[in-house]
């Protein structure tokens, strides 16, 4: 972000370097959201093992010790379930800057793909539900299987967040739905987001087109969801690393997109499937369809 800041006078940069600097440090991100009355889990900065222990007295177990920077796909998080794990968790990060966060006993992980153009226009895509495997996003269900009140609450929080962030573009805003149907933000990604890939076939406007519209100062596109859709990530097999057999799958309502990565690594994102309810299929019907084809898109060594 500092490099971008140095060239900002000569070129328009979106999202702004100021916003990127806030978001790339999770402690600064959470502090910024807290200062703008955006709901988040309780958190503190910790700079020593003793401060971690003091924080755990406040938050109780479990709690999450997090690296402030360079954390994604579950990397950079350590869930501390008991006193016996405290030193192990602290040693795991080897001198990185850290924060401690109170654990949210969520009933669903969700996200909103939100956009803001250079004129300040803000739009959100419908709330989606995210299911993870070993902390990696495995599938996204659009729309989320929740009630309208939760969906509207999440959309408002996403819009409020975009309103206080500086700059234009598409942002992935990850959230938790609590047991009481409250919404708290987990984290923000200042870019097109894996959980928004469904929009390529499900929506009037894809997140990629929306991003271009946003940074070019065009009117934002229609975010209406046209079809129920399941996005399923193609992940590298846990049991090998190396070249893999090319996947070739074709069906009227199933769209396969591979990312042309030559080498498979355990849980590496190699592509995704969109299973689209073009004939008004329900989410349950699409999930049944997914269960029938999972074996056909399993990554296998050559």
mmCIF file of C-alpha atoms in Angstrom:
data_model
loop_
_atom_site.group_PDB
_atom_site.id
_atom_site.type_symbol
_atom_site.label_atom_id
_atom_site.label_comp_id
_atom_site.label_asym_id
_atom_site.label_seq_id
_atom_site.Cartn_x
_atom_site.Cartn_y
_atom_site.Cartn_z
ATOM 1 C CA UNK A 1 0.000 0.000 0.000
ATOM 2 C CA UNK A 2 2.931 2.373 0.624
ATOM 3 C CA UNK A 3 4.187 1.865 -2.940
ATOM 4 C CA UNK A 4 0.702 2.567 -4.298
ATOM 5 C CA UNK A 5 0.489 5.680 -2.134
ATOM 6 C CA UNK A 6 3.677 6.996 -3.744
ATOM 7 C CA UNK A 7 2.162 6.901 -7.249
ATOM 8 C CA UNK A 8 -1.348 7.992 -6.280
ATOM 9 C CA UNK A 9 -0.737 11.587 -7.403
ATOM 10 C CA UNK A 10 -0.042 10.403 -10.958
ATOM 11 C CA UNK A 11 -2.808 7.823 -11.342
ATOM 12 C CA UNK A 12 -6.186 7.001 -9.851
ATOM 13 C CA UNK A 13 -5.892 3.817 -7.788
ATOM 14 C CA UNK A 14 -8.889 1.779 -6.672
ATOM 15 C CA UNK A 15 -9.403 0.572 -4.032
ATOM 16 C CA UNK A 16 -7.479 3.473 -2.558
ATOM 17 C CA UNK A 17 -4.055 2.870 -0.948
ATOM 18 C CA UNK A 18 -5.536 4.222 2.294
ATOM 19 C CA UNK A 19 -8.241 1.539 2.236
ATOM 20 C CA UNK A 20 -5.768 -1.216 1.334
ATOM 21 C CA UNK A 21 -3.501 -0.198 4.218
ATOM 22 C CA UNK A 22 -6.413 -0.525 6.638
ATOM 23 C CA UNK A 23 -7.661 -3.838 5.272
ATOM 24 C CA UNK A 24 -4.327 -5.651 4.916
ATOM 25 C CA UNK A 25 -3.757 -5.426 8.688
ATOM 26 C CA UNK A 26 -6.565 -7.266 10.481
ATOM 27 C CA UNK A 27 -6.128 -5.274 13.674
ATOM 28 C CA UNK A 28 -6.355 -1.955 11.810
ATOM 29 C CA UNK A 29 -9.309 -3.330 9.840
ATOM 30 C CA UNK A 30 -11.229 -4.322 12.971
ATOM 31 C CA UNK A 31 -10.350 -1.052 14.705
ATOM 32 C CA UNK A 32 -11.606 0.930 11.704
ATOM 33 C CA UNK A 33 -14.872 -1.031 11.616
ATOM 34 C CA UNK A 34 -15.350 -0.647 15.374
ATOM 35 C CA UNK A 35 -14.790 3.118 15.148
ATOM 36 C CA UNK A 36 -17.491 3.281 12.463
ATOM 37 C CA UNK A 37 -20.034 1.254 14.478
ATOM 38 C CA UNK A 38 -19.868 -1.787 12.182
ATOM 39 C CA UNK A 39 -20.594 -4.996 14.168
ATOM 40 C CA UNK A 40 -17.528 -7.193 14.719
ATOM 41 C CA UNK A 41 -16.370 -9.764 17.313
ATOM 42 C CA UNK A 42 -14.519 -8.470 20.373
ATOM 43 C CA UNK A 43 -10.756 -8.255 19.809
ATOM 44 C CA UNK A 44 -7.534 -6.925 21.305
ATOM 45 C CA UNK A 45 -3.960 -6.396 20.138
ATOM 46 C CA UNK A 46 -1.475 -8.759 21.808
ATOM 47 C CA UNK A 47 2.299 -8.294 21.834
ATOM 48 C CA UNK A 48 3.446 -10.965 24.281
ATOM 49 C CA UNK A 49 2.489 -14.361 25.647
ATOM 50 C CA UNK A 50 1.366 -12.706 28.886
ATOM 51 C CA UNK A 51 -0.990 -10.420 26.941
ATOM 52 C CA UNK A 52 -2.464 -13.463 25.184
ATOM 53 C CA UNK A 53 -3.097 -15.080 28.572
ATOM 54 C CA UNK A 54 -4.685 -11.879 29.907
ATOM 55 C CA UNK A 55 -6.893 -11.671 26.827
ATOM 56 C CA UNK A 56 -8.036 -15.247 27.308
ATOM 57 C CA UNK A 57 -9.110 -14.395 30.860
ATOM 58 C CA UNK A 58 -11.382 -11.779 29.283
ATOM 59 C CA UNK A 59 -12.678 -13.779 26.294
ATOM 60 C CA UNK A 60 -12.590 -17.321 27.675
ATOM 61 C CA UNK A 61 -12.162 -20.445 25.553
ATOM 62 C CA UNK A 62 -12.241 -20.982 22.680
ATOM 63 C CA UNK A 63 -10.644 -17.854 21.220
ATOM 64 C CA UNK A 64 -8.765 -17.094 18.013
ATOM 65 C CA UNK A 65 -5.165 -15.964 17.868
ATOM 66 C CA UNK A 66 -4.632 -14.311 14.477
ATOM 67 C CA UNK A 67 -1.730 -13.001 12.445
ATOM 68 C CA UNK A 68 -2.472 -9.381 11.611
ATOM 69 C CA UNK A 69 -1.090 -9.638 8.072
ATOM 70 C CA UNK A 70 -0.725 -12.142 5.223
ATOM 71 C CA UNK A 71 -3.518 -14.432 6.415
ATOM 72 C CA UNK A 72 -6.035 -16.017 4.056
ATOM 73 C CA UNK A 73 -7.987 -19.270 3.551
ATOM 74 C CA UNK A 74 -7.728 -20.037 7.263
ATOM 75 C CA UNK A 75 -3.941 -19.590 7.276
ATOM 76 C CA UNK A 76 -2.810 -17.274 10.025
ATOM 77 C CA UNK A 77 -5.504 -18.341 12.503
ATOM 78 C CA UNK A 78 -5.061 -20.581 15.551
ATOM 79 C CA UNK A 79 -8.121 -21.596 17.552
ATOM 80 C CA UNK A 80 -7.182 -21.926 21.220
ATOM 81 C CA UNK A 81 -9.534 -24.408 22.877
ATOM 82 C CA UNK A 82 -7.842 -24.751 26.257
ATOM 83 C CA UNK A 83 -5.070 -23.426 28.483
ATOM 84 C CA UNK A 84 -2.839 -26.278 27.284
ATOM 85 C CA UNK A 85 -2.759 -24.807 23.755
ATOM 86 C CA UNK A 86 -1.801 -21.222 24.606
ATOM 87 C CA UNK A 87 1.987 -21.507 24.302
ATOM 88 C CA UNK A 88 1.700 -23.741 21.234
ATOM 89 C CA UNK A 89 -0.520 -21.137 19.566
ATOM 90 C CA UNK A 90 1.839 -18.284 20.416
ATOM 91 C CA UNK A 91 4.913 -20.193 19.196
ATOM 92 C CA UNK A 92 3.099 -21.083 15.961
ATOM 93 C CA UNK A 93 3.314 -17.473 14.754
ATOM 94 C CA UNK A 94 7.075 -17.023 15.375
ATOM 95 C CA UNK A 95 7.237 -13.312 16.123
ATOM 96 C CA UNK A 96 4.474 -12.069 13.809
ATOM 97 C CA UNK A 97 2.249 -9.180 14.869
ATOM 98 C CA UNK A 98 -0.863 -10.685 16.465
ATOM 99 C CA UNK A 99 -4.374 -10.006 17.666
ATOM 100 C CA UNK A 100 -6.716 -12.070 19.831
ATOM 101 C CA UNK A 101 -10.380 -12.352 18.938
ATOM 102 C CA UNK A 102 -13.342 -13.685 20.869
ATOM 103 C CA UNK A 103 -14.777 -16.801 19.241
ATOM 104 C CA UNK A 104 -18.220 -16.382 17.667
ATOM 105 C CA UNK A 105 -20.342 -19.561 17.972
ATOM 106 C CA UNK A 106 -21.898 -18.932 14.572
ATOM 107 C CA UNK A 107 -24.591 -21.029 12.957
ATOM 108 C CA UNK A 108 -23.690 -20.011 9.420
ATOM 109 C CA UNK A 109 -20.829 -18.396 7.533
ATOM 110 C CA UNK A 110 -22.064 -15.988 4.877
ATOM 111 C CA UNK A 111 -20.790 -13.233 2.629
ATOM 112 C CA UNK A 112 -21.988 -10.265 0.650
ATOM 113 C CA UNK A 113 -20.318 -9.144 -2.558
ATOM 114 C CA UNK A 114 -20.563 -5.366 -2.420
ATOM 115 C CA UNK A 115 -19.496 -2.677 -4.863
ATOM 116 C CA UNK A 116 -18.952 1.069 -4.879
ATOM 117 C CA UNK A 117 -18.197 3.136 -7.956
ATOM 118 C CA UNK A 118 -16.128 6.306 -8.213
ATOM 119 C CA UNK A 119 -19.311 8.395 -7.925
ATOM 120 C CA UNK A 120 -20.234 6.812 -4.576
ATOM 121 C CA UNK A 121 -23.022 4.550 -5.864
ATOM 122 C CA UNK A 122 -23.220 1.354 -3.776
ATOM 123 C CA UNK A 123 -24.851 -1.974 -4.640
ATOM 124 C CA UNK A 124 -24.810 -5.392 -2.998
ATOM 125 C CA UNK A 125 -25.404 -8.870 -4.369
ATOM 126 C CA UNK A 126 -27.773 -11.163 -2.425
ATOM 127 C CA UNK A 127 -26.413 -12.880 0.692
ATOM 128 C CA UNK A 128 -24.731 -16.253 0.080
ATOM 129 C CA UNK A 129 -23.889 -19.134 2.401
ATOM 130 C CA UNK A 130 -20.347 -20.495 2.556
ATOM 131 C CA UNK A 131 -19.281 -23.994 3.557
ATOM 132 C CA UNK A 132 -15.600 -24.621 4.325
ATOM 133 C CA UNK A 133 -13.403 -27.708 4.312
ATOM 134 C CA UNK A 134 -10.209 -27.516 6.388
ATOM 135 C CA UNK A 135 -10.664 -23.717 6.467
ATOM 136 C CA UNK A 136 -10.817 -23.516 2.650
ATOM 137 C CA UNK A 137 -14.025 -22.435 0.936
ATOM 138 C CA UNK A 138 -15.514 -25.554 -0.645
ATOM 139 C CA UNK A 139 -18.957 -24.410 -1.730
ATOM 140 C CA UNK A 140 -21.140 -21.334 -1.884
ATOM 141 C CA UNK A 141 -24.928 -21.522 -1.873
ATOM 142 C CA UNK A 142 -26.760 -18.663 -3.570
ATOM 143 C CA UNK A 143 -28.968 -17.468 -2.036
ATOM 144 C CA UNK A 144 -28.144 -18.272 1.599
ATOM 145 C CA UNK A 145 -30.591 -20.603 3.338
ATOM 146 C CA UNK A 146 -31.779 -18.053 5.856
ATOM 147 C CA UNK A 147 -34.682 -15.664 6.367
ATOM 148 C CA UNK A 148 -35.286 -12.279 4.756
ATOM 149 C CA UNK A 149 -34.565 -10.396 7.973
ATOM 150 C CA UNK A 150 -31.040 -11.838 8.188
ATOM 151 C CA UNK A 151 -30.433 -11.222 4.486
ATOM 152 C CA UNK A 152 -31.549 -7.607 4.717
ATOM 153 C CA UNK A 153 -29.509 -7.032 7.878
ATOM 154 C CA UNK A 154 -26.379 -8.398 6.179
ATOM 155 C CA UNK A 155 -26.985 -6.280 3.090
ATOM 156 C CA UNK A 156 -27.328 -3.124 5.198
ATOM 157 C CA UNK A 157 -24.129 -3.867 7.126
ATOM 158 C CA UNK A 158 -22.298 -4.431 3.836
ATOM 159 C CA UNK A 159 -23.630 -1.147 2.437
ATOM 160 C CA UNK A 160 -22.698 0.714 5.630
ATOM 161 C CA UNK A 161 -19.197 -0.748 5.384
ATOM 162 C CA UNK A 162 -18.781 0.322 1.767
ATOM 163 C CA UNK A 163 -20.013 3.775 2.686
ATOM 164 C CA UNK A 164 -17.163 4.342 5.153
ATOM 165 C CA UNK A 165 -14.419 2.758 3.029
ATOM 166 C CA UNK A 166 -12.609 5.059 0.637
ATOM 167 C CA UNK A 167 -12.276 4.076 -3.015
ATOM 168 C CA UNK A 168 -14.087 2.064 -5.651
ATOM 169 C CA UNK A 169 -14.318 -1.577 -6.648
ATOM 170 C CA UNK A 170 -15.829 -4.883 -5.593
ATOM 171 C CA UNK A 171 -15.289 -6.147 -2.038
ATOM 172 C CA UNK A 172 -16.012 -9.554 -0.514
ATOM 173 C CA UNK A 173 -17.422 -9.023 2.979
ATOM 174 C CA UNK A 174 -17.337 -12.221 5.047
ATOM 175 C CA UNK A 175 -19.736 -12.455 7.983
ATOM 176 C CA UNK A 176 -21.029 -14.762 10.702
ATOM 177 C CA UNK A 177 -24.703 -15.340 11.477
ATOM 178 C CA UNK A 178 -24.954 -15.813 15.257
ATOM 179 C CA UNK A 179 -27.320 -18.128 17.103
ATOM 180 C CA UNK A 180 -29.596 -15.106 17.665
ATOM 181 C CA UNK A 181 -29.591 -14.166 13.956
ATOM 182 C CA UNK A 182 -27.308 -11.204 14.505
ATOM 183 C CA UNK A 183 -24.597 -10.430 11.956
ATOM 184 C CA UNK A 184 -20.938 -9.682 12.672
ATOM 185 C CA UNK A 185 -18.210 -9.106 10.101
ATOM 186 C CA UNK A 186 -15.397 -11.641 10.060
ATOM 187 C CA UNK A 187 -13.163 -9.929 7.505
ATOM 188 C CA UNK A 188 -13.120 -7.924 4.289
ATOM 189 C CA UNK A 189 -11.330 -8.725 1.027
ATOM 190 C CA UNK A 190 -10.832 -5.620 -1.190
ATOM 191 C CA UNK A 191 -11.275 -7.521 -4.455
ATOM 192 C CA UNK A 192 -13.504 -9.864 -6.392
ATOM 193 C CA UNK A 193 -14.101 -12.843 -4.126
ATOM 194 C CA UNK A 194 -14.251 -16.619 -4.414
ATOM 195 C CA UNK A 195 -17.777 -16.641 -2.976
ATOM 196 C CA UNK A 196 -18.855 -14.346 -5.815
ATOM 197 C CA UNK A 197 -17.865 -16.662 -8.673
ATOM 198 C CA UNK A 198 -21.463 -17.904 -8.862
ATOM 199 C CA UNK A 199 -22.433 -14.516 -10.319
ATOM 200 C CA UNK A 200 -20.855 -15.520 -13.646
ATOM 201 C CA UNK A 201 -23.960 -17.585 -14.392
ATOM 202 C CA UNK A 202 -26.447 -16.813 -11.613
ATOM 203 C CA UNK A 203 -26.828 -13.068 -11.851
ATOM 204 C CA UNK A 204 -27.718 -10.231 -14.189
ATOM 205 C CA UNK A 205 -24.225 -8.810 -13.675
ATOM 206 C CA UNK A 206 -21.114 -10.783 -12.696
ATOM 207 C CA UNK A 207 -18.832 -9.529 -9.940
ATOM 208 C CA UNK A 208 -16.092 -9.112 -12.559
ATOM 209 C CA UNK A 209 -18.179 -6.835 -14.778
ATOM 210 C CA UNK A 210 -19.286 -4.975 -11.654
ATOM 211 C CA UNK A 211 -15.682 -4.360 -10.637
ATOM 212 C CA UNK A 212 -14.888 -2.836 -14.025
ATOM 213 C CA UNK A 213 -18.016 -0.702 -13.890
ATOM 214 C CA UNK A 214 -17.050 0.496 -10.408
ATOM 215 C CA UNK A 215 -13.470 1.547 -11.142
ATOM 216 C CA UNK A 216 -14.395 3.093 -14.520
ATOM 217 C CA UNK A 217 -17.083 5.268 -12.954
ATOM 218 C CA UNK A 218 -19.928 3.609 -14.850
ATOM 219 C CA UNK A 219 -23.359 2.984 -13.371
ATOM 220 C CA UNK A 220 -23.306 -0.237 -11.369
ATOM 221 C CA UNK A 221 -25.094 -3.214 -12.909
ATOM 222 C CA UNK A 222 -28.213 -5.032 -11.757
ATOM 223 C CA UNK A 223 -27.309 -7.423 -8.906
ATOM 224 C CA UNK A 224 -30.479 -9.497 -9.110
ATOM 225 C CA UNK A 225 -30.038 -13.247 -8.663
ATOM 226 C CA UNK A 226 -31.641 -14.902 -11.686
ATOM 227 C CA UNK A 227 -31.134 -18.559 -10.705
ATOM 228 C CA UNK A 228 -30.423 -20.534 -7.559
ATOM 229 C CA UNK A 229 -26.784 -21.615 -7.900
ATOM 230 C CA UNK A 230 -24.194 -23.741 -6.111
ATOM 231 C CA UNK A 231 -20.532 -22.843 -6.596
ATOM 232 C CA UNK A 232 -18.208 -25.778 -5.843
ATOM 233 C CA UNK A 233 -14.454 -25.263 -5.626
ATOM 234 C CA UNK A 234 -12.186 -27.808 -7.317
ATOM 235 C CA UNK A 235 -9.433 -28.340 -4.740
ATOM 236 C CA UNK A 236 -6.146 -30.191 -5.002
ATOM 237 C CA UNK A 237 -6.171 -33.733 -3.627
ATOM 238 C CA UNK A 238 -4.730 -34.073 -0.127
ATOM 239 C CA UNK A 239 -2.737 -37.141 -1.147
ATOM 240 C CA UNK A 240 -0.449 -35.817 -3.861
ATOM 241 C CA UNK A 241 1.369 -32.855 -5.397
ATOM 242 C CA UNK A 242 2.154 -32.670 -9.093
ATOM 243 C CA UNK A 243 0.562 -32.691 -12.531
ATOM 244 C CA UNK A 244 -3.036 -33.871 -12.679
ATOM 245 C CA UNK A 245 -5.519 -35.234 -15.186
ATOM 246 C CA UNK A 246 -7.386 -32.588 -17.126
ATOM 247 C CA UNK A 247 -10.995 -32.230 -16.030
ATOM 248 C CA UNK A 248 -13.543 -32.160 -18.824
ATOM 249 C CA UNK A 249 -17.145 -31.945 -17.724
ATOM 250 C CA UNK A 250 -20.099 -30.685 -19.705
ATOM 251 C CA UNK A 251 -23.777 -30.497 -18.852
ATOM 252 C CA UNK A 252 -26.498 -28.039 -19.755
ATOM 253 C CA UNK A 253 -26.728 -26.373 -16.340
ATOM 254 C CA UNK A 254 -23.189 -27.012 -15.050
ATOM 255 C CA UNK A 255 -20.317 -24.690 -15.894
ATOM 256 C CA UNK A 256 -16.713 -25.756 -15.233
ATOM 257 C CA UNK A 257 -13.956 -23.156 -15.035
ATOM 258 C CA UNK A 258 -10.378 -24.336 -14.517
ATOM 259 C CA UNK A 259 -7.649 -21.826 -13.681
ATOM 260 C CA UNK A 260 -4.934 -23.439 -15.856
ATOM 261 C CA UNK A 261 -2.664 -24.169 -12.904
ATOM 262 C CA UNK A 262 -0.341 -26.948 -14.054
ATOM 263 C CA UNK A 263 0.549 -28.293 -10.614
ATOM 264 C CA UNK A 264 -1.905 -29.565 -8.018
ATOM 265 C CA UNK A 265 -1.074 -29.082 -4.341
ATOM 266 C CA UNK A 266 -3.147 -30.218 -1.345
ATOM 267 C CA UNK A 267 -6.269 -28.024 -1.136
ATOM 268 C CA UNK A 268 -5.001 -25.655 -3.830
ATOM 269 C CA UNK A 269 -7.840 -23.917 -5.674
ATOM 270 C CA UNK A 270 -7.630 -25.258 -9.232
ATOM 271 C CA UNK A 271 -11.043 -24.237 -10.559
ATOM 272 C CA UNK A 272 -14.738 -24.202 -9.777
ATOM 273 C CA UNK A 273 -18.111 -25.506 -10.904
ATOM 274 C CA UNK A 274 -21.304 -23.487 -11.042
ATOM 275 C CA UNK A 275 -24.412 -25.662 -10.856
ATOM 276 C CA UNK A 276 -27.217 -23.392 -12.002
ATOM 277 C CA UNK A 277 -30.960 -23.782 -11.461
ATOM 278 C CA UNK A 278 -31.878 -22.749 -14.998
ATOM 279 C CA UNK A 279 -35.070 -24.825 -14.760
ATOM 280 C CA UNK A 280 -36.065 -23.327 -11.402
ATOM 281 C CA UNK A 281 -34.408 -26.083 -9.372
ATOM 282 C CA UNK A 282 -34.436 -25.605 -5.606
ATOM 283 C CA UNK A 283 -31.223 -25.407 -3.594
ATOM 284 C CA UNK A 284 -31.864 -28.944 -2.307
ATOM 285 C CA UNK A 285 -32.190 -30.233 -5.862
ATOM 286 C CA UNK A 286 -28.937 -28.543 -6.858
ATOM 287 C CA UNK A 287 -27.169 -30.023 -3.822
ATOM 288 C CA UNK A 288 -28.430 -33.475 -4.850
ATOM 289 C CA UNK A 289 -27.053 -32.863 -8.328
ATOM 290 C CA UNK A 290 -23.694 -31.851 -6.865
ATOM 291 C CA UNK A 291 -23.501 -35.019 -4.771
ATOM 292 C CA UNK A 292 -23.958 -37.101 -7.932
ATOM 293 C CA UNK A 293 -21.062 -35.498 -9.830
ATOM 294 C CA UNK A 294 -18.430 -34.878 -7.134
ATOM 295 C CA UNK A 295 -16.486 -38.008 -8.095
ATOM 296 C CA UNK A 296 -16.342 -36.857 -11.718
ATOM 297 C CA UNK A 297 -14.479 -33.680 -10.800
ATOM 298 C CA UNK A 298 -12.093 -35.153 -8.247
ATOM 299 C CA UNK A 299 -8.495 -34.142 -8.932
ATOM 300 C CA UNK A 300 -6.337 -37.176 -9.785
ATOM 301 C CA UNK A 301 -2.657 -37.566 -10.596
ATOM 302 C CA UNK A 302 -1.536 -38.326 -14.136
#
